[in-house]
Amino acid sequence: MITYLLKLGELTLKGGNRRIFERILRRNLEALVRGTGARVETANGRFYLHAPAGMEKQAEDALDHLLGITGWAKTRVCEKTVSAVIRSCIAEGQNLREKGIQTFKIEARRTDKRFPLDSYGIAREGGEAVLEAVPELLVDVHHPGGIIEVEIREKAYVYGFARRGRRGLPVGSAGRGLLLLSGGIDSPVAGYLLASRGMLIEAVYFHAYPYTPEEARLKVLKLAEIVGRYSQGIRLHILPFTPVQMRIKEGAPPEWHTILLRMAMMDAAEKLAVKRRCQCLITGESLSQVASQTIENIACTENRVKLPILRPLIGMDKEGIIRLAGTIGTYETSILPYEDCCVLFSPSHPILRGDREEALRRYEGLGLEETLDQTLREGLTEQCSFPREREQPVL
Ligand code: ATP
Ligand code: MG
């Protein structure tokens, strides 16, 4: 068995609710490692993951997708004797050296006060032993190249390389939101950010087949799969939007098409959210990134919506969003060339500062109610990432 030790961050600030958060975290990790034979153990507020030999890659991939931990480390577990702890320190020192690290220090914590050395004593004796056994390593307490951590708890744990976790809060601790997921760069990042605040994510994609190709739909599915790995799966609703777009095209001047299409998306999304018991809508909008995202046009777009609309990217610039998309793993898929429906219907001179009242008048003049209801009836739902189920009706 290989043991990983997990570090909980924000979770530990939750006072009386901490237990609830921990239970969700545990369930999420168990779901991520399902089928690998790995086992989650909790002891005195600490989380450990025990993975069978040969399952390291799967275990580490799971930890890399787990929201709600600040870090994790592959750890040596040894007897609570001074000699066993020192042997582990030496092994960890050799490990540091093999990775090309030249300086180190030992940080020790001791919750079991029966252990014969206190934390200072462990650091001193462990440090001396490492210096002797691995003469290429030097001690540097201020700017060490590597830190060997020793924790004396139910057992003794020794580890050298702590990896950064995804941080945030465990998914399932903060309600449920409906993400408007297009095939672009922004909306998958928006979904990830709210998942990392603990929100369960469902997603809706408005598909304008045959004006947008089948590849565009597959691309959105792929994005939902990637984000779904972090968010305990995503239920993706795919709604046929061509009839809605046609009505807008016929019933309004071109410069209004984008705003009206956005209003229709919000309208359909809200109806779906209510049916699916989602408590808010989520979009990838970022202020003034494109014509439809000026503050005036955002005001038009959300005019009729009663649910809260969360826009986690609103103050971010494109560079920052792209960087995040890279770390989540959605960027490469997002930049595949298939256009989403809005590009095809973009007028060359869209209105930049729409008037709310006029937008509302025009939207209501289109009489989209029945078309939207039909769209919802004809949609399909796919379950992305786990658990896998395919092709069911939306509602
Ligand atoms: P993205 O990269 O997320 O596509 P974008 O910069 O292309 O964003 P817009 O196309 O103006 O911006 O879309 C703004 C937001 O509206 C998107 O972030 C997404 O939440 C939603 N949206 C746009 N098109 C669709 C669609 N076809 N299906 C679902 N949601 C959409
Ligand atoms: Mg887009």
Coordinates of C-alpha atoms and ligand atoms in Angstrom, one line a residue:
M1 CA 0.0 0.0 0.0
I2 CA 1.1 3.5 -0.7
T3 CA -0.1 6.2 1.7
Y4 CA -1.0 9.8 0.8
L5 CA -1.6 12.4 3.4
L6 CA -4.0 15.2 2.6
K7 CA -4.0 18.7 3.9
L8 CA -7.3 20.4 4.4
G9 CA -7.3 24.2 4.1
E10 CA -10.4 26.3 4.3
L11 CA -12.3 23.4 5.6
T12 CA -10.7 23.6 8.9
L13 CA -12.1 27.1 9.4
K14 CA -15.7 25.8 9.3
G15 CA -16.1 25.3 13.1
G16 CA -19.2 23.3 14.0
N17 CA -19.8 22.5 10.3
R18 CA -16.4 21.0 9.7
R19 CA -17.8 17.5 10.1
I20 CA -20.3 18.0 7.3
F21 CA -17.6 19.3 5.0
E22 CA -15.3 16.4 5.9
R23 CA -18.0 13.9 5.1
I24 CA -18.6 15.4 1.7
L25 CA -14.9 15.5 1.0
R26 CA -14.5 11.9 1.9
R27 CA -17.4 10.9 -0.3
N28 CA -16.0 12.9 -3.2
L29 CA -12.5 11.3 -2.9
E30 CA -14.1 7.8 -2.7
A31 CA -16.0 8.5 -5.9
L32 CA -12.8 9.7 -7.6
V33 CA -10.8 6.5 -6.7
R34 CA -13.7 4.1 -7.3
G35 CA -12.5 0.9 -9.0
T36 CA -8.8 1.4 -8.0
G37 CA -8.9 -0.5 -4.7
A38 CA -7.8 2.6 -2.9
R39 CA -9.2 3.4 0.5
V40 CA -9.8 6.6 2.4
E41 CA -9.0 6.8 6.1
T42 CA -9.7 9.6 8.5
A43 CA -8.1 9.8 11.9
N44 CA -8.1 12.8 14.2
G45 CA -9.2 15.3 11.5
R46 CA -6.6 14.0 9.1
F47 CA -7.3 12.4 5.7
Y48 CA -5.2 9.6 4.3
L49 CA -5.6 7.8 1.0
H50 CA -4.2 4.2 0.8
A51 CA -3.6 3.0 -2.7
P52 CA -2.5 -0.5 -3.7
A53 CA 0.9 -0.7 -5.3
G54 CA 0.7 0.0 -9.0
M55 CA -2.2 2.4 -8.6
E56 CA -0.1 5.5 -7.9
K57 CA -1.0 7.2 -11.2
Q58 CA -4.7 6.8 -10.6
A59 CA -4.5 7.9 -7.0
E60 CA -2.4 11.0 -7.8
D61 CA -4.8 11.8 -10.6
A62 CA -7.7 11.6 -8.2
L63 CA -5.9 13.9 -5.7
D64 CA -5.2 16.3 -8.5
H65 CA -8.9 16.6 -9.2
L66 CA -10.1 16.8 -5.6
L67 CA -11.5 20.2 -4.7
G68 CA -11.2 21.2 -1.0
I69 CA -7.6 20.3 -0.1
T70 CA -4.6 22.6 0.0
G71 CA -2.0 19.9 -0.6
W72 CA -1.1 16.3 -0.5
A73 CA 2.0 14.2 -0.2
K74 CA 3.1 10.6 -0.7
T75 CA 4.2 9.7 2.7
R76 CA 6.3 7.0 4.4
V77 CA 4.5 5.4 7.3
C78 CA 6.7 3.9 10.0
E79 CA 6.8 2.6 13.5
K80 CA 6.8 5.2 16.2
T81 CA 10.4 4.6 17.3
V82 CA 13.2 7.0 17.0
S83 CA 15.3 4.7 14.8
A84 CA 12.4 4.0 12.4
V85 CA 11.7 7.7 12.0
I86 CA 15.4 8.5 11.5
R87 CA 15.6 5.8 8.8
S88 CA 12.7 7.3 7.0
C89 CA 14.3 10.8 7.2
I90 CA 17.4 9.4 5.6
A91 CA 15.4 7.7 2.8
E92 CA 13.6 10.9 2.2
G93 CA 16.9 12.8 2.2
Q94 CA 18.2 10.4 -0.5
N95 CA 15.1 11.0 -2.4
L96 CA 15.6 14.8 -2.3
R97 CA 19.2 14.4 -3.4
E98 CA 18.1 12.2 -6.4
K99 CA 15.8 15.0 -7.5
G100 CA 18.8 17.3 -7.6
I101 CA 18.0 19.2 -4.4
Q102 CA 21.0 20.5 -2.4
T103 CA 19.6 22.0 0.8
F104 CA 17.0 20.8 3.2
K105 CA 15.5 21.2 6.6
I106 CA 13.4 19.0 8.8
E107 CA 10.0 20.2 10.2
A108 CA 8.5 18.0 12.9
R109 CA 5.2 17.9 14.7
R110 CA 4.4 15.6 17.5
T111 CA 0.8 15.1 18.7
D112 CA 1.7 11.9 20.5
K113 CA 3.6 13.3 23.4
R114 CA 4.7 9.8 24.5
F115 CA 7.2 9.8 21.6
P116 CA 10.6 10.2 23.3
L117 CA 11.8 13.2 21.3
D118 CA 10.0 16.5 21.1
S119 CA 9.7 18.2 17.7
Y120 CA 12.9 20.1 18.2
G121 CA 14.7 16.8 19.0
I122 CA 13.3 15.0 16.0
A123 CA 14.5 17.8 13.7
R124 CA 17.9 17.9 15.3
E125 CA 18.5 14.1 15.3
G126 CA 16.9 13.5 12.0
G127 CA 18.9 16.4 10.4
E128 CA 22.2 15.0 11.8
A129 CA 21.4 11.5 10.5
V130 CA 20.6 12.9 7.0
L131 CA 23.7 15.0 6.9
E132 CA 25.8 12.0 7.7
A133 CA 24.1 9.6 5.3
V134 CA 23.7 12.0 2.4
P135 CA 26.8 14.2 2.6
E136 CA 25.9 16.1 -0.6
L137 CA 22.9 17.7 1.2
L138 CA 23.3 20.8 3.4
V139 CA 21.0 22.2 6.0
D140 CA 19.4 25.6 5.2
V141 CA 16.7 26.5 7.7
H142 CA 15.8 29.8 5.9
H143 CA 15.6 28.9 2.2
P144 CA 15.7 25.1 2.0
G145 CA 15.5 23.5 -1.4
G146 CA 13.4 20.7 0.1
I147 CA 11.6 20.1 3.4
I148 CA 11.4 16.8 5.1
E149 CA 8.2 16.7 7.2
V150 CA 7.8 14.4 10.2
E151 CA 4.5 13.9 11.9
I152 CA 4.2 11.7 15.0
R153 CA 0.5 10.8 15.3
E154 CA -1.3 7.5 15.5
K155 CA 1.8 6.3 13.5
A156 CA 4.8 8.2 12.3
Y157 CA 4.6 9.9 8.9
V158 CA 7.6 11.2 6.9
Y159 CA 7.4 12.9 3.6
G160 CA 9.4 15.2 1.4
F161 CA 7.4 16.4 -1.6
A162 CA 4.2 18.1 -0.7
R163 CA 2.1 18.9 -3.8
R164 CA -0.3 21.8 -4.1
G165 CA -4.0 20.8 -4.0
R166 CA -6.8 22.4 -5.8
R167 CA -7.9 24.3 -2.7
G168 CA -11.5 25.6 -2.4
L169 CA -14.3 23.7 -0.8
P170 CA -15.6 20.2 -1.5
V171 CA -18.2 19.9 -4.3
G172 CA -21.6 19.4 -2.9
S173 CA -21.3 21.8 0.0
A174 CA -22.7 24.9 -1.7
G175 CA -25.9 24.2 -3.6
R176 CA -26.4 23.6 -7.3
G177 CA -26.0 26.0 -10.3
L178 CA -26.8 25.7 -14.0
L179 CA -23.8 26.6 -16.1
L180 CA -24.3 28.0 -19.6
L181 CA -21.6 26.1 -21.3
S182 CA -20.5 27.0 -24.8
G183 CA -17.5 25.6 -26.5
G184 CA -15.4 28.6 -25.7
I185 CA -12.6 29.2 -23.3
D186 CA -14.5 31.1 -20.7
S187 CA -17.5 29.1 -19.6
P188 CA -15.7 25.9 -18.6
V189 CA -13.4 28.0 -16.4
A190 CA -16.5 29.7 -14.8
G191 CA -18.0 26.3 -14.0
Y192 CA -14.7 25.1 -12.5
L193 CA -14.4 28.2 -10.3
L194 CA -17.9 27.8 -8.8
A195 CA -17.3 24.0 -8.4
S196 CA -14.2 25.0 -6.4
R197 CA -16.4 27.0 -4.1
G198 CA -18.4 23.8 -3.4
M199 CA -21.2 24.2 -6.0
L200 CA -22.6 21.2 -7.8
I201 CA -22.8 22.0 -11.5
E202 CA -25.3 21.1 -14.2
A203 CA -24.8 22.6 -17.6
V204 CA -26.8 23.6 -20.6
Y205 CA -25.6 23.9 -24.2
F206 CA -27.7 25.6 -26.8
H207 CA -27.0 23.7 -30.0
A208 CA -27.9 25.2 -33.4
Y209 CA -27.6 22.2 -35.6
P210 CA -27.0 22.1 -38.6
Y211 CA -25.6 25.7 -38.5
T212 CA -23.2 24.5 -35.9
P213 CA -21.7 21.1 -36.7
E214 CA -21.9 17.9 -34.7
E215 CA -18.2 18.5 -33.8
A216 CA -19.3 21.6 -31.8
R217 CA -21.6 19.4 -29.7
L218 CA -18.8 16.8 -29.1
K219 CA -16.5 19.6 -28.1
V220 CA -18.9 20.8 -25.4
L221 CA -19.3 17.2 -24.3
K222 CA -15.6 16.9 -23.9
L223 CA -15.4 20.1 -22.0
A224 CA -18.1 18.9 -19.6
E225 CA -16.2 15.7 -19.1
I226 CA -13.1 17.6 -18.2
V227 CA -14.8 20.0 -15.8
G228 CA -16.9 17.1 -14.5
R229 CA -13.8 15.3 -13.2
Y230 CA -13.5 18.1 -10.7
S231 CA -17.2 18.5 -10.0
Q232 CA -18.3 15.0 -9.3
G233 CA -19.7 14.7 -12.8
I234 CA -21.8 17.1 -14.8
R235 CA -25.3 16.6 -16.1
L236 CA -25.2 18.3 -19.5
H237 CA -28.5 19.3 -21.1
I238 CA -28.3 19.9 -24.9
L239 CA -31.1 22.0 -26.2
P240 CA -31.9 22.5 -29.9
F241 CA -31.8 26.2 -30.4
T242 CA -32.1 26.6 -34.2
P243 CA -35.9 27.4 -34.1
V244 CA -35.2 30.1 -31.6
Q245 CA -32.4 31.6 -33.6
M246 CA -34.6 31.5 -36.7
R247 CA -37.4 33.4 -35.0
I248 CA -34.9 36.1 -33.8
K249 CA -33.4 36.4 -37.3
E250 CA -36.8 36.9 -38.8
G251 CA -38.3 39.1 -36.2
A252 CA -35.6 41.6 -35.3
P253 CA -33.0 43.8 -37.1
P254 CA -29.5 42.3 -37.3
E255 CA -27.8 44.6 -34.8
W256 CA -30.2 43.3 -32.1
H257 CA -29.7 39.6 -32.8
T258 CA -26.9 38.9 -30.3
I259 CA -28.7 40.6 -27.4
L260 CA -32.0 38.9 -28.1
L261 CA -30.3 35.5 -28.5
R262 CA -28.6 36.0 -25.1
M263 CA -32.0 36.9 -23.6
A264 CA -33.5 33.8 -25.1
M265 CA -30.6 31.7 -23.7
M266 CA -31.1 33.2 -20.2
D267 CA -34.9 32.6 -20.5
A268 CA -34.5 28.9 -21.5
A269 CA -31.7 28.4 -18.9
E270 CA -33.9 29.8 -16.1
K271 CA -36.8 27.6 -17.0
L272 CA -34.5 24.6 -17.0
A273 CA -32.8 25.7 -13.8
V274 CA -36.2 25.8 -12.0
K275 CA -37.1 22.4 -13.2
R276 CA -33.8 21.0 -12.2
R277 CA -33.8 22.8 -8.8
C278 CA -30.7 24.7 -9.6
Q279 CA -30.4 27.8 -7.5
C280 CA -28.6 30.1 -9.9
L281 CA -27.3 30.5 -13.4
I282 CA -23.6 30.7 -14.2
T283 CA -22.0 32.3 -17.2
G284 CA -18.5 32.9 -18.5
E285 CA -19.0 36.6 -19.1
S286 CA -16.2 39.0 -18.5
L287 CA -16.9 42.7 -18.5
S288 CA -16.4 44.3 -22.0
Q289 CA -14.7 41.3 -23.4
V290 CA -17.0 41.3 -26.4
A291 CA -19.9 43.6 -27.6
S292 CA -22.5 41.5 -25.8
Q293 CA -20.7 41.9 -22.5
T294 CA -20.7 45.7 -22.0
I295 CA -22.5 46.6 -18.8
E296 CA -25.4 48.0 -20.7
N297 CA -25.8 44.7 -22.7
I298 CA -25.4 42.6 -19.6
A299 CA -28.2 44.6 -18.1
C300 CA -30.4 43.9 -21.1
T301 CA -29.5 40.2 -21.1
E302 CA -30.4 39.6 -17.5
N303 CA -33.5 41.8 -17.5
R304 CA -36.1 39.1 -17.2
V305 CA -34.2 36.6 -15.1
K306 CA -35.2 36.2 -11.4
L307 CA -32.6 33.7 -10.3
P308 CA -29.2 35.0 -9.3
I309 CA -26.7 35.0 -12.2
L310 CA -23.1 34.3 -11.1
R311 CA -20.3 35.5 -13.4
P312 CA -17.1 34.4 -11.7
L313 CA -14.9 35.8 -14.6
I314 CA -16.5 39.2 -14.6
G315 CA -13.3 41.0 -13.5
M316 CA -10.7 38.8 -15.1
D317 CA -8.8 39.5 -18.2
K318 CA -8.4 37.0 -21.1
E319 CA -4.8 36.2 -20.2
G320 CA -5.8 35.2 -16.6
I321 CA -8.7 33.1 -17.9
I322 CA -6.5 31.3 -20.4
R323 CA -4.0 30.5 -17.7
L324 CA -6.7 29.0 -15.6
A325 CA -8.1 27.0 -18.5
G326 CA -4.6 25.6 -19.0
T327 CA -4.3 24.4 -15.4
I328 CA -7.7 22.8 -15.5
G329 CA -7.0 21.2 -18.8
T330 CA -9.9 22.7 -20.9
Y331 CA -7.8 25.1 -23.0
E332 CA -6.7 22.7 -25.7
T333 CA -10.3 21.6 -26.3
S334 CA -11.7 25.1 -26.1
I335 CA -9.5 26.3 -29.0
L336 CA -10.6 23.6 -31.4
P337 CA -12.0 25.5 -34.4
Y338 CA -15.7 24.6 -34.4
E339 CA -17.8 27.8 -34.1
D340 CA -20.6 28.0 -31.6
C341 CA -24.0 29.2 -32.7
C342 CA -23.5 32.8 -31.8
V343 CA -20.6 33.4 -34.1
L344 CA -22.7 32.4 -37.1
F345 CA -25.4 34.8 -36.1
S346 CA -23.2 37.7 -35.1
P347 CA -24.1 40.9 -36.9
S348 CA -21.2 42.9 -38.2
H349 CA -22.4 46.0 -36.2
P350 CA -24.0 44.8 -33.0
I351 CA -25.5 47.3 -30.6
L352 CA -22.9 48.1 -28.0
R353 CA -25.1 49.9 -25.4
G354 CA -28.5 48.4 -25.6
D355 CA -31.4 50.1 -23.9
R356 CA -33.1 47.8 -21.4
E357 CA -36.6 48.8 -22.1
E358 CA -36.2 48.5 -25.8
A359 CA -34.5 45.1 -25.4
L360 CA -37.5 43.9 -23.3
R361 CA -40.0 45.3 -25.8
R362 CA -38.3 43.6 -28.7
Y363 CA -37.8 40.3 -26.9
E364 CA -41.4 40.1 -25.8
G365 CA -42.5 41.1 -29.3
L366 CA -40.9 37.9 -30.6
G367 CA -43.4 35.7 -28.7
L368 CA -40.8 33.0 -28.1
E369 CA -42.7 31.2 -25.2
E370 CA -44.0 28.2 -27.2
T371 CA -40.7 27.8 -29.1
L372 CA -38.7 27.7 -25.8
D373 CA -41.1 25.2 -24.3
Q374 CA -40.6 23.0 -27.3
T375 CA -36.8 23.4 -27.0
L376 CA -36.9 22.2 -23.5
R377 CA -39.1 19.2 -24.4
E378 CA -36.8 18.2 -27.2
G379 CA -33.5 18.5 -25.3
L380 CA -31.3 15.6 -24.4
T381 CA -29.3 15.0 -21.2
E382 CA -25.9 13.4 -20.9
Q383 CA -24.1 12.5 -17.8
C384 CA -20.4 13.5 -18.2
S385 CA -17.6 12.0 -16.2
F386 CA -19.0 9.8 -13.6
P387 CA -21.4 8.1 -13.0
R388 CA -21.8 7.3 -16.7
E389 CA -25.3 7.2 -18.2
R390 CA -26.1 8.3 -21.7
E391 CA -28.9 9.8 -23.7
Q392 CA -31.9 10.3 -21.5
P393 CA -34.6 12.9 -22.0
V394 CA -34.0 16.2 -20.3
L395 CA -36.8 16.2 -17.8
Ligands
ATP1 P1 -17.1 31.4 -24.0 O1 -15.7 31.3 -24.1 O2 -17.6 30.8 -22.7 O3 -17.9 30.9 -25.2 P2 -17.3 34.0 -25.0 O4 -16.2 34.9 -24.7 O5 -17.4 33.3 -26.4 O6 -17.5 32.9 -23.9 P3 -20.0 34.8 -25.5 O7 -20.0 33.9 -26.7 O8 -20.5 36.2 -25.6 O9 -18.6 34.8 -24.8 O10 -20.9 34.1 -24.4 C1 -21.0 34.6 -23.1 C2 -21.6 33.5 -22.2 O11 -22.8 33.0 -22.7 C3 -20.7 32.3 -22.3 O12 -19.6 32.4 -21.4 C4 -21.6 31.2 -21.9 O13 -21.8 31.2 -20.5 C5 -22.9 31.7 -22.5 N1 -23.1 31.0 -23.9 C6 -22.8 31.6 -25.1 N2 -23.1 30.7 -26.1 C7 -23.7 29.6 -25.5 C8 -24.2 28.4 -26.0 N3 -24.2 28.1 -27.3 N4 -24.7 27.5 -25.1 C9 -24.6 27.7 -23.8 N5 -24.1 28.9 -23.3 C10 -23.7 29.8 -24.1
MG2 MG -18.7 31.8 -26.9

